[in-house]
CSV table of C-alpha atoms in Angstrom, one decimal:
chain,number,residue,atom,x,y,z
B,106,UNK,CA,174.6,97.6,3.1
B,107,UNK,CA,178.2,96.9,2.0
B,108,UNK,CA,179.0,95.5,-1.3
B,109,UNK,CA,179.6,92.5,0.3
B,110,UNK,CA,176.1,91.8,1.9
B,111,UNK,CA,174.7,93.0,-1.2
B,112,UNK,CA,176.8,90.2,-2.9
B,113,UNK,CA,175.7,87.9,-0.4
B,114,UNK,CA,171.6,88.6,-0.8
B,115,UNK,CA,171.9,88.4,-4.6
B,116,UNK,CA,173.9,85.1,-4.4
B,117,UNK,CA,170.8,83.8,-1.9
B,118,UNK,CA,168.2,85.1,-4.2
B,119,UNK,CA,169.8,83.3,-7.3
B,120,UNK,CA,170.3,79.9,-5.1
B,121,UNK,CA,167.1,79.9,-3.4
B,122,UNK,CA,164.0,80.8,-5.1
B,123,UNK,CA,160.4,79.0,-5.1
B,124,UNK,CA,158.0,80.1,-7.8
B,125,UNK,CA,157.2,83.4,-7.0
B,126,UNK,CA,161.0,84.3,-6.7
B,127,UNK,CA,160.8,84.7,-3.2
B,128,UNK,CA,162.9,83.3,-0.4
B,129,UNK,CA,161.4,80.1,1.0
B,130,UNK,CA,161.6,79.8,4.9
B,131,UNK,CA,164.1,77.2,6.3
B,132,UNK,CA,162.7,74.6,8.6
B,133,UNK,CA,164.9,74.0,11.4
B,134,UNK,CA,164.1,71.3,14.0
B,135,UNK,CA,166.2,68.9,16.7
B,136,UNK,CA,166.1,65.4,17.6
B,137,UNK,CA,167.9,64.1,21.3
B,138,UNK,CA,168.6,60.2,20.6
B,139,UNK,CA,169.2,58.8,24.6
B,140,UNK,CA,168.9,54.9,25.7
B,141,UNK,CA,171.0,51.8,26.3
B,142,UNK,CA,174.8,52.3,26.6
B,143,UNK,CA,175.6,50.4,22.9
B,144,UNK,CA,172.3,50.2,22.1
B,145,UNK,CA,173.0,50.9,18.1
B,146,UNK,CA,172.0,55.0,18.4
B,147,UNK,CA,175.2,56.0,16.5
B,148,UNK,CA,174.2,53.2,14.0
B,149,UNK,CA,170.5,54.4,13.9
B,150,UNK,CA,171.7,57.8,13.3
B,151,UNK,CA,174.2,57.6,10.5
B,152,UNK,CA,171.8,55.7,8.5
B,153,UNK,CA,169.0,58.8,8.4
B,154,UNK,CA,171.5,60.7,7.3
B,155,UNK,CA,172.9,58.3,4.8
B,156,UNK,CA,176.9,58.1,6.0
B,157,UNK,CA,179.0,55.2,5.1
B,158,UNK,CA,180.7,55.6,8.7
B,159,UNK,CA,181.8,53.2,11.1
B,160,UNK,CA,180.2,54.2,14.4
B,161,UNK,CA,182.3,55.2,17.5
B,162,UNK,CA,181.4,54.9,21.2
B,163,UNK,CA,179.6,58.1,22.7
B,164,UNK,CA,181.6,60.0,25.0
B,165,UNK,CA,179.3,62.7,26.5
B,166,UNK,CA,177.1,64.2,24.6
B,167,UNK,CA,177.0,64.2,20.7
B,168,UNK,CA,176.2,66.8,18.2
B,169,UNK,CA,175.9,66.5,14.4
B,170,UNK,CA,173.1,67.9,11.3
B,171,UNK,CA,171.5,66.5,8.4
B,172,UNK,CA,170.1,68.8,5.4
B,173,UNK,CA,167.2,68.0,3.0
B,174,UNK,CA,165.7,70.0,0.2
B,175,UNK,CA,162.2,69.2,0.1
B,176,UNK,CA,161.9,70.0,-3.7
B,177,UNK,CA,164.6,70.0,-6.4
B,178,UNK,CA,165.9,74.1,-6.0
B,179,UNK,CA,165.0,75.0,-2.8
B,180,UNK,CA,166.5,75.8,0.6
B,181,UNK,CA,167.6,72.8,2.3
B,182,UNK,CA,165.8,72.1,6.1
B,183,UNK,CA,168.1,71.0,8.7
B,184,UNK,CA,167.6,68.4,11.2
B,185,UNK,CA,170.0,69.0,14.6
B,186,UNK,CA,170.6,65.4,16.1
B,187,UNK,CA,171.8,65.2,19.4
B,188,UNK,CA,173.1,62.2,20.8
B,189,UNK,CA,173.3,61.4,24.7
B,190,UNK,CA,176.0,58.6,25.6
B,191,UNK,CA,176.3,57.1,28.4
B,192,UNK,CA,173.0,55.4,29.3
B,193,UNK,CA,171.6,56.7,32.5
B,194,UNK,CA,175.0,57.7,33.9
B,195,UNK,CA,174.7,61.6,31.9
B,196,UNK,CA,171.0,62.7,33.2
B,197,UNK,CA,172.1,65.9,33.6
B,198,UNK,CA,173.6,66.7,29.9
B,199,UNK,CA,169.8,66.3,28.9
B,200,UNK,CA,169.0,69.7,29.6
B,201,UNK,CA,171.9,71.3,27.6
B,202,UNK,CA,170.4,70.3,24.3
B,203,UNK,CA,166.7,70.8,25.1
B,204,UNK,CA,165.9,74.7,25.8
B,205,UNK,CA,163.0,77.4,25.3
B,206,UNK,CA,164.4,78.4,22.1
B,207,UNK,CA,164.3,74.9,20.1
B,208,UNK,CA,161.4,73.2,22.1
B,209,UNK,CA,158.6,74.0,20.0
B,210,UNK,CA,160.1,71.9,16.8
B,211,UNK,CA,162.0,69.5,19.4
B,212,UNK,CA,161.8,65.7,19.8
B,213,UNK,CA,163.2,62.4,21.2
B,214,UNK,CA,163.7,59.4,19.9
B,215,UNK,CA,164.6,56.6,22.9
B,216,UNK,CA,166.5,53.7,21.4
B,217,UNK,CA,165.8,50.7,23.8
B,218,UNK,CA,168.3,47.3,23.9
B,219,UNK,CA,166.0,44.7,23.3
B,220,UNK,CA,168.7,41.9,23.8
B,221,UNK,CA,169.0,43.4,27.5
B,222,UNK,CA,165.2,43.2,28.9
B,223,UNK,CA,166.8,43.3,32.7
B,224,UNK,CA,168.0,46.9,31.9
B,225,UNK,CA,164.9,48.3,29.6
B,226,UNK,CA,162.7,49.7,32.2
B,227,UNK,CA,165.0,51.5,34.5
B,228,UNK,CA,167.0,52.5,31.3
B,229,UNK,CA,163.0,54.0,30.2
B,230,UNK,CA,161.9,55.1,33.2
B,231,UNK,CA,165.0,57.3,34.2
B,232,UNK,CA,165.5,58.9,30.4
B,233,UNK,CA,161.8,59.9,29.8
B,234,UNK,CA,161.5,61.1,33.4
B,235,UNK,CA,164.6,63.5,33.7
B,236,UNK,CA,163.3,64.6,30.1
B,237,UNK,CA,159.9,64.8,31.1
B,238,UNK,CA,160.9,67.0,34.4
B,239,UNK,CA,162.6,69.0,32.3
B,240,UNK,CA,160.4,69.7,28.9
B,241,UNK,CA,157.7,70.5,31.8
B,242,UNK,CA,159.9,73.4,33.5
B,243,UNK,CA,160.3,75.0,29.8
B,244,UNK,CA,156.7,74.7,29.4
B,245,UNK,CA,155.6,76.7,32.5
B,246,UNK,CA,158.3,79.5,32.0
B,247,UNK,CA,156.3,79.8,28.4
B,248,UNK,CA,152.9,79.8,29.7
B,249,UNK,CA,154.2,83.3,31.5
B,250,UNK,CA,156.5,84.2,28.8
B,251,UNK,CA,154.8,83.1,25.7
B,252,UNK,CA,151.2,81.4,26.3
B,253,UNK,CA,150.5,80.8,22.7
B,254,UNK,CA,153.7,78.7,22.3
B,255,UNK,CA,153.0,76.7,25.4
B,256,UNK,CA,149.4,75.8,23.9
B,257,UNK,CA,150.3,74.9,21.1
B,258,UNK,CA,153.0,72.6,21.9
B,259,UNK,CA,150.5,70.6,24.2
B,260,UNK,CA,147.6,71.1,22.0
B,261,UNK,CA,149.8,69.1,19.7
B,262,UNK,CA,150.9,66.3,21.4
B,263,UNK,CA,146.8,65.6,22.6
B,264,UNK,CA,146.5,65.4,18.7
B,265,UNK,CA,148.1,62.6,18.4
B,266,UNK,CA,145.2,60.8,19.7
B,267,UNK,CA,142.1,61.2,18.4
B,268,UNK,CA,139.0,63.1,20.8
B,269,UNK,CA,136.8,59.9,19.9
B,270,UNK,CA,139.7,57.3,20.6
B,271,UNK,CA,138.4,54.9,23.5
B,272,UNK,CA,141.7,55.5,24.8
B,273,UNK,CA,142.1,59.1,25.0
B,274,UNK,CA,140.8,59.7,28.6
B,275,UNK,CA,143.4,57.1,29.7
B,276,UNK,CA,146.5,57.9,28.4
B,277,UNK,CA,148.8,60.8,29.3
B,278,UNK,CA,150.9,61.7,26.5
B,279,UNK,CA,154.8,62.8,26.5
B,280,UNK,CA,154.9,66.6,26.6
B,281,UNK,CA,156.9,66.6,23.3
B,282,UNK,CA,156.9,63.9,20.3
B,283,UNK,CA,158.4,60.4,21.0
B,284,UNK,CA,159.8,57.9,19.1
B,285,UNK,CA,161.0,54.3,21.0
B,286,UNK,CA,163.2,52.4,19.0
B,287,UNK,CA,163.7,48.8,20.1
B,288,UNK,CA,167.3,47.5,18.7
B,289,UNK,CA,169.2,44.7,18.2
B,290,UNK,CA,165.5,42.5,16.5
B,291,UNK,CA,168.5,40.5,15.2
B,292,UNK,CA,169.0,39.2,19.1
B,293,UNK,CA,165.5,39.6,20.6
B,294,UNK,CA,164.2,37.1,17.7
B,295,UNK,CA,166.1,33.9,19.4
B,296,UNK,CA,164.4,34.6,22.4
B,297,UNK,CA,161.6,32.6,23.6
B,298,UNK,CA,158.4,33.5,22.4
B,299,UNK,CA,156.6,34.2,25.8
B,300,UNK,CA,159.8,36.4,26.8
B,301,UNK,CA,159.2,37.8,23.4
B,302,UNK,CA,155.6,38.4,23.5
B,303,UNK,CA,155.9,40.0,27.4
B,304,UNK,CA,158.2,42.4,26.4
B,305,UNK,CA,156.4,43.7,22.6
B,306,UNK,CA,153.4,44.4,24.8
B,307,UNK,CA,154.8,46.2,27.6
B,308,UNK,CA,156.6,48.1,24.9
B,309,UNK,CA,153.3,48.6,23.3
B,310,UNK,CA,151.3,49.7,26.4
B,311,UNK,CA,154.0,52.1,27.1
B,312,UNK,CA,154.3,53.8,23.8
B,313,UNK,CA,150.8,54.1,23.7
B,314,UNK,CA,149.8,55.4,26.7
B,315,UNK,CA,152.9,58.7,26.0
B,316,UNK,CA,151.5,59.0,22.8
B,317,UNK,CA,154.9,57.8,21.0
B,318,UNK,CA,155.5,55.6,17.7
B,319,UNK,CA,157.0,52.0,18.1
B,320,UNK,CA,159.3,50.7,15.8
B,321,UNK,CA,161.4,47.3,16.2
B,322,UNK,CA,164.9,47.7,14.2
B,323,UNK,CA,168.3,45.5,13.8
B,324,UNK,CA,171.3,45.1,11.6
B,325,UNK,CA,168.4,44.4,8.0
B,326,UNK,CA,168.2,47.5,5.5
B,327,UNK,CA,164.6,46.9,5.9
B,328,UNK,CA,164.4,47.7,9.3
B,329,UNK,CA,166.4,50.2,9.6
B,330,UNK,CA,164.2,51.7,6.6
B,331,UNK,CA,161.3,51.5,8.9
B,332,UNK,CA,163.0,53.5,11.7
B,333,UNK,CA,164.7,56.1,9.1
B,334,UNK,CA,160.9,56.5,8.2
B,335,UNK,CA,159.4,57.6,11.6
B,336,UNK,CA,162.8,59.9,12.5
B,337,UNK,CA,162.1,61.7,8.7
B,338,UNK,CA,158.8,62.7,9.7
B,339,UNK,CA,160.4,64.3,13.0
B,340,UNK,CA,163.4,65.4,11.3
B,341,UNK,CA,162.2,66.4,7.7
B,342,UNK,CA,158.1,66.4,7.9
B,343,UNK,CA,157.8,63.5,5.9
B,344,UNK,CA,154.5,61.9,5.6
B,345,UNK,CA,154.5,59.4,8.3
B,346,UNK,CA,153.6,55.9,7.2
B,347,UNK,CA,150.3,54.7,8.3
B,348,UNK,CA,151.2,50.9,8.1
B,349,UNK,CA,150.6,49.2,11.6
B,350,UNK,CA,152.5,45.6,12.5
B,351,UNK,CA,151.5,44.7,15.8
B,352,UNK,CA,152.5,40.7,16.2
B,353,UNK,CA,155.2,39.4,18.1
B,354,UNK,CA,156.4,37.3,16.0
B,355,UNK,CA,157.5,40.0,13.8
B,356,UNK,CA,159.0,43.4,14.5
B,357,UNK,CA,156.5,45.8,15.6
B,358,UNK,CA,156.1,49.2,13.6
B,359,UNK,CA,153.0,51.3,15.2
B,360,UNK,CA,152.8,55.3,14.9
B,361,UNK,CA,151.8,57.3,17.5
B,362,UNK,CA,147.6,57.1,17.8
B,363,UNK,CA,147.4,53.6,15.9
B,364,UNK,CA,147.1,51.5,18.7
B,365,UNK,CA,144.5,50.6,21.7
B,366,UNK,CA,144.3,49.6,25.3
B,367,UNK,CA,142.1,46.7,23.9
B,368,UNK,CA,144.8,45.7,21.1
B,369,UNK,CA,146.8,45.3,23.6
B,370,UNK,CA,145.4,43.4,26.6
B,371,UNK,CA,145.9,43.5,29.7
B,372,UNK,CA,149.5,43.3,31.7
B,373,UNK,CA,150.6,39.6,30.9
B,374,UNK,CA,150.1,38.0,34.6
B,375,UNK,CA,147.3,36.0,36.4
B,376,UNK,CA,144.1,38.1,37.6
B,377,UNK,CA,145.2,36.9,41.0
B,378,UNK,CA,148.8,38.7,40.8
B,379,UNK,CA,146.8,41.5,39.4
B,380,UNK,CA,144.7,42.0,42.3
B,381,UNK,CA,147.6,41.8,45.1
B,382,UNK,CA,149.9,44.0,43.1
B,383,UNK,CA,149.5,48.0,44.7
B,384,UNK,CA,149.3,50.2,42.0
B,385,UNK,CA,148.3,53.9,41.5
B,386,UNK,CA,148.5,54.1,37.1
B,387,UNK,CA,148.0,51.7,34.6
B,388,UNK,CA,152.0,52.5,34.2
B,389,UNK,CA,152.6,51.3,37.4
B,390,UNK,CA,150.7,48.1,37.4
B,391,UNK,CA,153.0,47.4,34.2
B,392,UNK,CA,156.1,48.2,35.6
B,393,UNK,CA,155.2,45.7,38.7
B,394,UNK,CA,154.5,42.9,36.0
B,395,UNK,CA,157.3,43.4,34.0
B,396,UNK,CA,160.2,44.0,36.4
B,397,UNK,CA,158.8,40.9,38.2
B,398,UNK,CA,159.2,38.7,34.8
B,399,UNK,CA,162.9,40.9,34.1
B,400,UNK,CA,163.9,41.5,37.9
B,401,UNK,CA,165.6,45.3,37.5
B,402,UNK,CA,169.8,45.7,37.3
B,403,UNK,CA,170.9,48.8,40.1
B,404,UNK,CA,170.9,52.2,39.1
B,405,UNK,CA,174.5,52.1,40.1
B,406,UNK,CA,175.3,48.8,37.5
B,407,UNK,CA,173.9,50.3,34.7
B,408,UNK,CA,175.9,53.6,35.6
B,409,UNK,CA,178.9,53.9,33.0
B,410,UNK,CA,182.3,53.5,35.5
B,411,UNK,CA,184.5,53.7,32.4
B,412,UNK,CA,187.3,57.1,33.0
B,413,UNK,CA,187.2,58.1,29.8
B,414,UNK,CA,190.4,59.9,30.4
B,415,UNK,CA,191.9,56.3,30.1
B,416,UNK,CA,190.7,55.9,26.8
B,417,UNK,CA,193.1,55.6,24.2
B,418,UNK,CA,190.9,56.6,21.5
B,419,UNK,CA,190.8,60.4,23.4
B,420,UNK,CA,194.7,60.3,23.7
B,421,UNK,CA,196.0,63.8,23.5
B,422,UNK,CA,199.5,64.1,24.4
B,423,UNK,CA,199.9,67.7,25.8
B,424,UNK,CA,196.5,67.3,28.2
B,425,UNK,CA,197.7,63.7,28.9
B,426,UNK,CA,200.9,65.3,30.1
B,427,UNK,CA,199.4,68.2,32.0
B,428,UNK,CA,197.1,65.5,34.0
B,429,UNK,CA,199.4,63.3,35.1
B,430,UNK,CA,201.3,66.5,36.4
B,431,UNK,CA,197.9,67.8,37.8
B,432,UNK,CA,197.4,64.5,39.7
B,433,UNK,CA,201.0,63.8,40.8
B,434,UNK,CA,200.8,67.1,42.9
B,435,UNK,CA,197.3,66.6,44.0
B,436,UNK,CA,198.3,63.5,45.8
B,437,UNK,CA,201.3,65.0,47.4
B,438,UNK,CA,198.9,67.7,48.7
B,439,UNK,CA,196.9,64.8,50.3
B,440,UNK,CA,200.0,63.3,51.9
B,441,UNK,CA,200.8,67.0,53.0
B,442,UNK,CA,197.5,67.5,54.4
B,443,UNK,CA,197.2,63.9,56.0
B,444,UNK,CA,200.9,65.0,57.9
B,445,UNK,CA,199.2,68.3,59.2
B,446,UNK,CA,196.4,67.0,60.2
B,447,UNK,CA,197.9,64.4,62.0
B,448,UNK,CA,200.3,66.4,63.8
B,449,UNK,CA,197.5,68.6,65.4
B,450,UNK,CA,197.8,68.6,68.9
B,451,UNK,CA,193.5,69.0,69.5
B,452,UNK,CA,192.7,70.4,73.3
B,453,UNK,CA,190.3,67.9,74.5
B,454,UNK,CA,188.4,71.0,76.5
């Protein structure tokens, strides 16, 4: 060793002790925030990790860390937070964060617009799918690779539920942990109370049967504490809270495994509907009921048409001035190539 690593070690030794005057491991683990397009996950994020900030749109996809000692003169852990922006528009840029290396202390946390019920399923349904799809190709590589890993991580997630929970048979939990957010409470409140009532339980149903926790949050410290408490326990390993609030009057706050199929009734339509809706899941059968209450926006409208090249908050004057250049002689190579083209003389034989 050089001087300066030995510097460096005796430095780390001095900083970072527990009793026994030994280094203390560091726990590292990653969170991917995804959902509505200005659904509040920049908001949500900043106030885990305690920043006076004043949140700024999403371009792409988002990295930043958080860093807690978990006694006073220890090694901090670190928390990676990923954010995906964009909606439903960046599938694709959900794979970059997610990979074999991080996905056994990996998890998502899917921030949902509750002011925008018309967008929440397709929103849901895309996200956790492409996330799903993709968690699921990492896990078989491991079961070849590195068996033990693969087991444990879905050993884990069946944990969540309790072997004697009515339920278990019935539900089919998300391969990694999950945490749906529903924002903007402040909104959703001055709803109706039927509208209200439809979507708390769908939201419900849905969280239960992937094994995720529920939490209802707004503009309030106190319910942003309650969200800052479920994204610790992923984040950190604090103790998850075991208070339940399950009416829909009030903001919901259920962890993962606290709820029932029997809590939560059955999808809010007549028996009749019921019986002529085709379905092959319980999932399904609640997606008919619901998008038939909140008829679905297009893939394509909740796709985010914005260039951000023509944002002015991305200004850049040298790349602005090599685009423009870029696209001024790309266009004259169209007219160029329209000319050619035109002037072809084609033999009809």
């Amino acid at each position: 060793d050089t001087l300066w690593d030995l510097a460096i070690a005796e430095v780390e030794k001095r900083e970072n002790p527990d009793d026994d005057g030994k280094r203390v491991e560091i726990s590292e683990k990653s969170i991917l925030f995804m959902g509505n397009k200005n659904g509040g996950k920049t908001t949500i994020i900043l106030r885990c990790l305690e920043r006076e900030e004043i949140p700024k749109p999403t371009l792409a996809l988002e990295y930043t860390f958080g860093r807690r000692a978990r006694r006073h003169n220890t090694p901090k852990d670190i928390a990676h937070f990923w954010e995906l922006g964009g909606g439903t528009s960046l599938l694709e840029l959900i794979r970059i964060p997610i990979t074999s290396n991080n996905i056994r202390a990996f998890a998502v946390v899917l921030v949902l617009d509750l002011s925008k019920p018309n967008e929440l399923w397709t929103t849901m349904e895309k996200l956790l799918q492409v996330t799903r799809n993709h968690v699921n190709k990492i896990l078989t590589k491991l079961e070849k690779t590195n068996p033990e890993v693969a087991t444990e991580i879905k050993q884990r997630m069946q944990n969540n539920l309790q072997r004697d929970h009515p339920d278990y048979e019935l539900v089919d939990p998300f391969p990694i942990p999950l945490v749906i957010i529903g924002s903007k409470y402040d909104i959703f409140h001055e709803f109706d109370s039927e509208m209200r009532k439809i979507i708390s339980k769908t939201l419900r149903f849905v969280s239960h049967y992937y094994g995720a926790s529920l939490v209802f949050t707004g503009k309030s410290e106190a319910l942003l504490l309650k969200a800052r408490v479920l994204i610790n326990h992923l984040a950190f390993g604090y103790d998850k809270s075991k208070s339940v609030s399950v009416d829909h009057n009030k903001p919901l706050f259920i962890p993962a495994g606290l709820d029932s199929l029997s809590q939560i009734g059955p999808p809010p339509t007549s028996d009749s509907d019921i019986g002529r809706m085709r379905a092959n899941t319980p999932l399904e059968l609640w997606k008919k009921v619901f998008e038939k209450m909140f008829p679905p926006k297009s893939f394509c409208d909740l796709q985010d048409t914005k260039d951000p090249a023509q944002d002015l908050q991305y200004a850049e004057y040298e790349v602005d001035v090599m685009r423009a250049q870029k696209n001024q002689e790309l266009e004259q190579y169209k007219r160029n190539a329209s000319k050619s083209w035109k002037e072809m003389d084609f033999d009809p034989d």
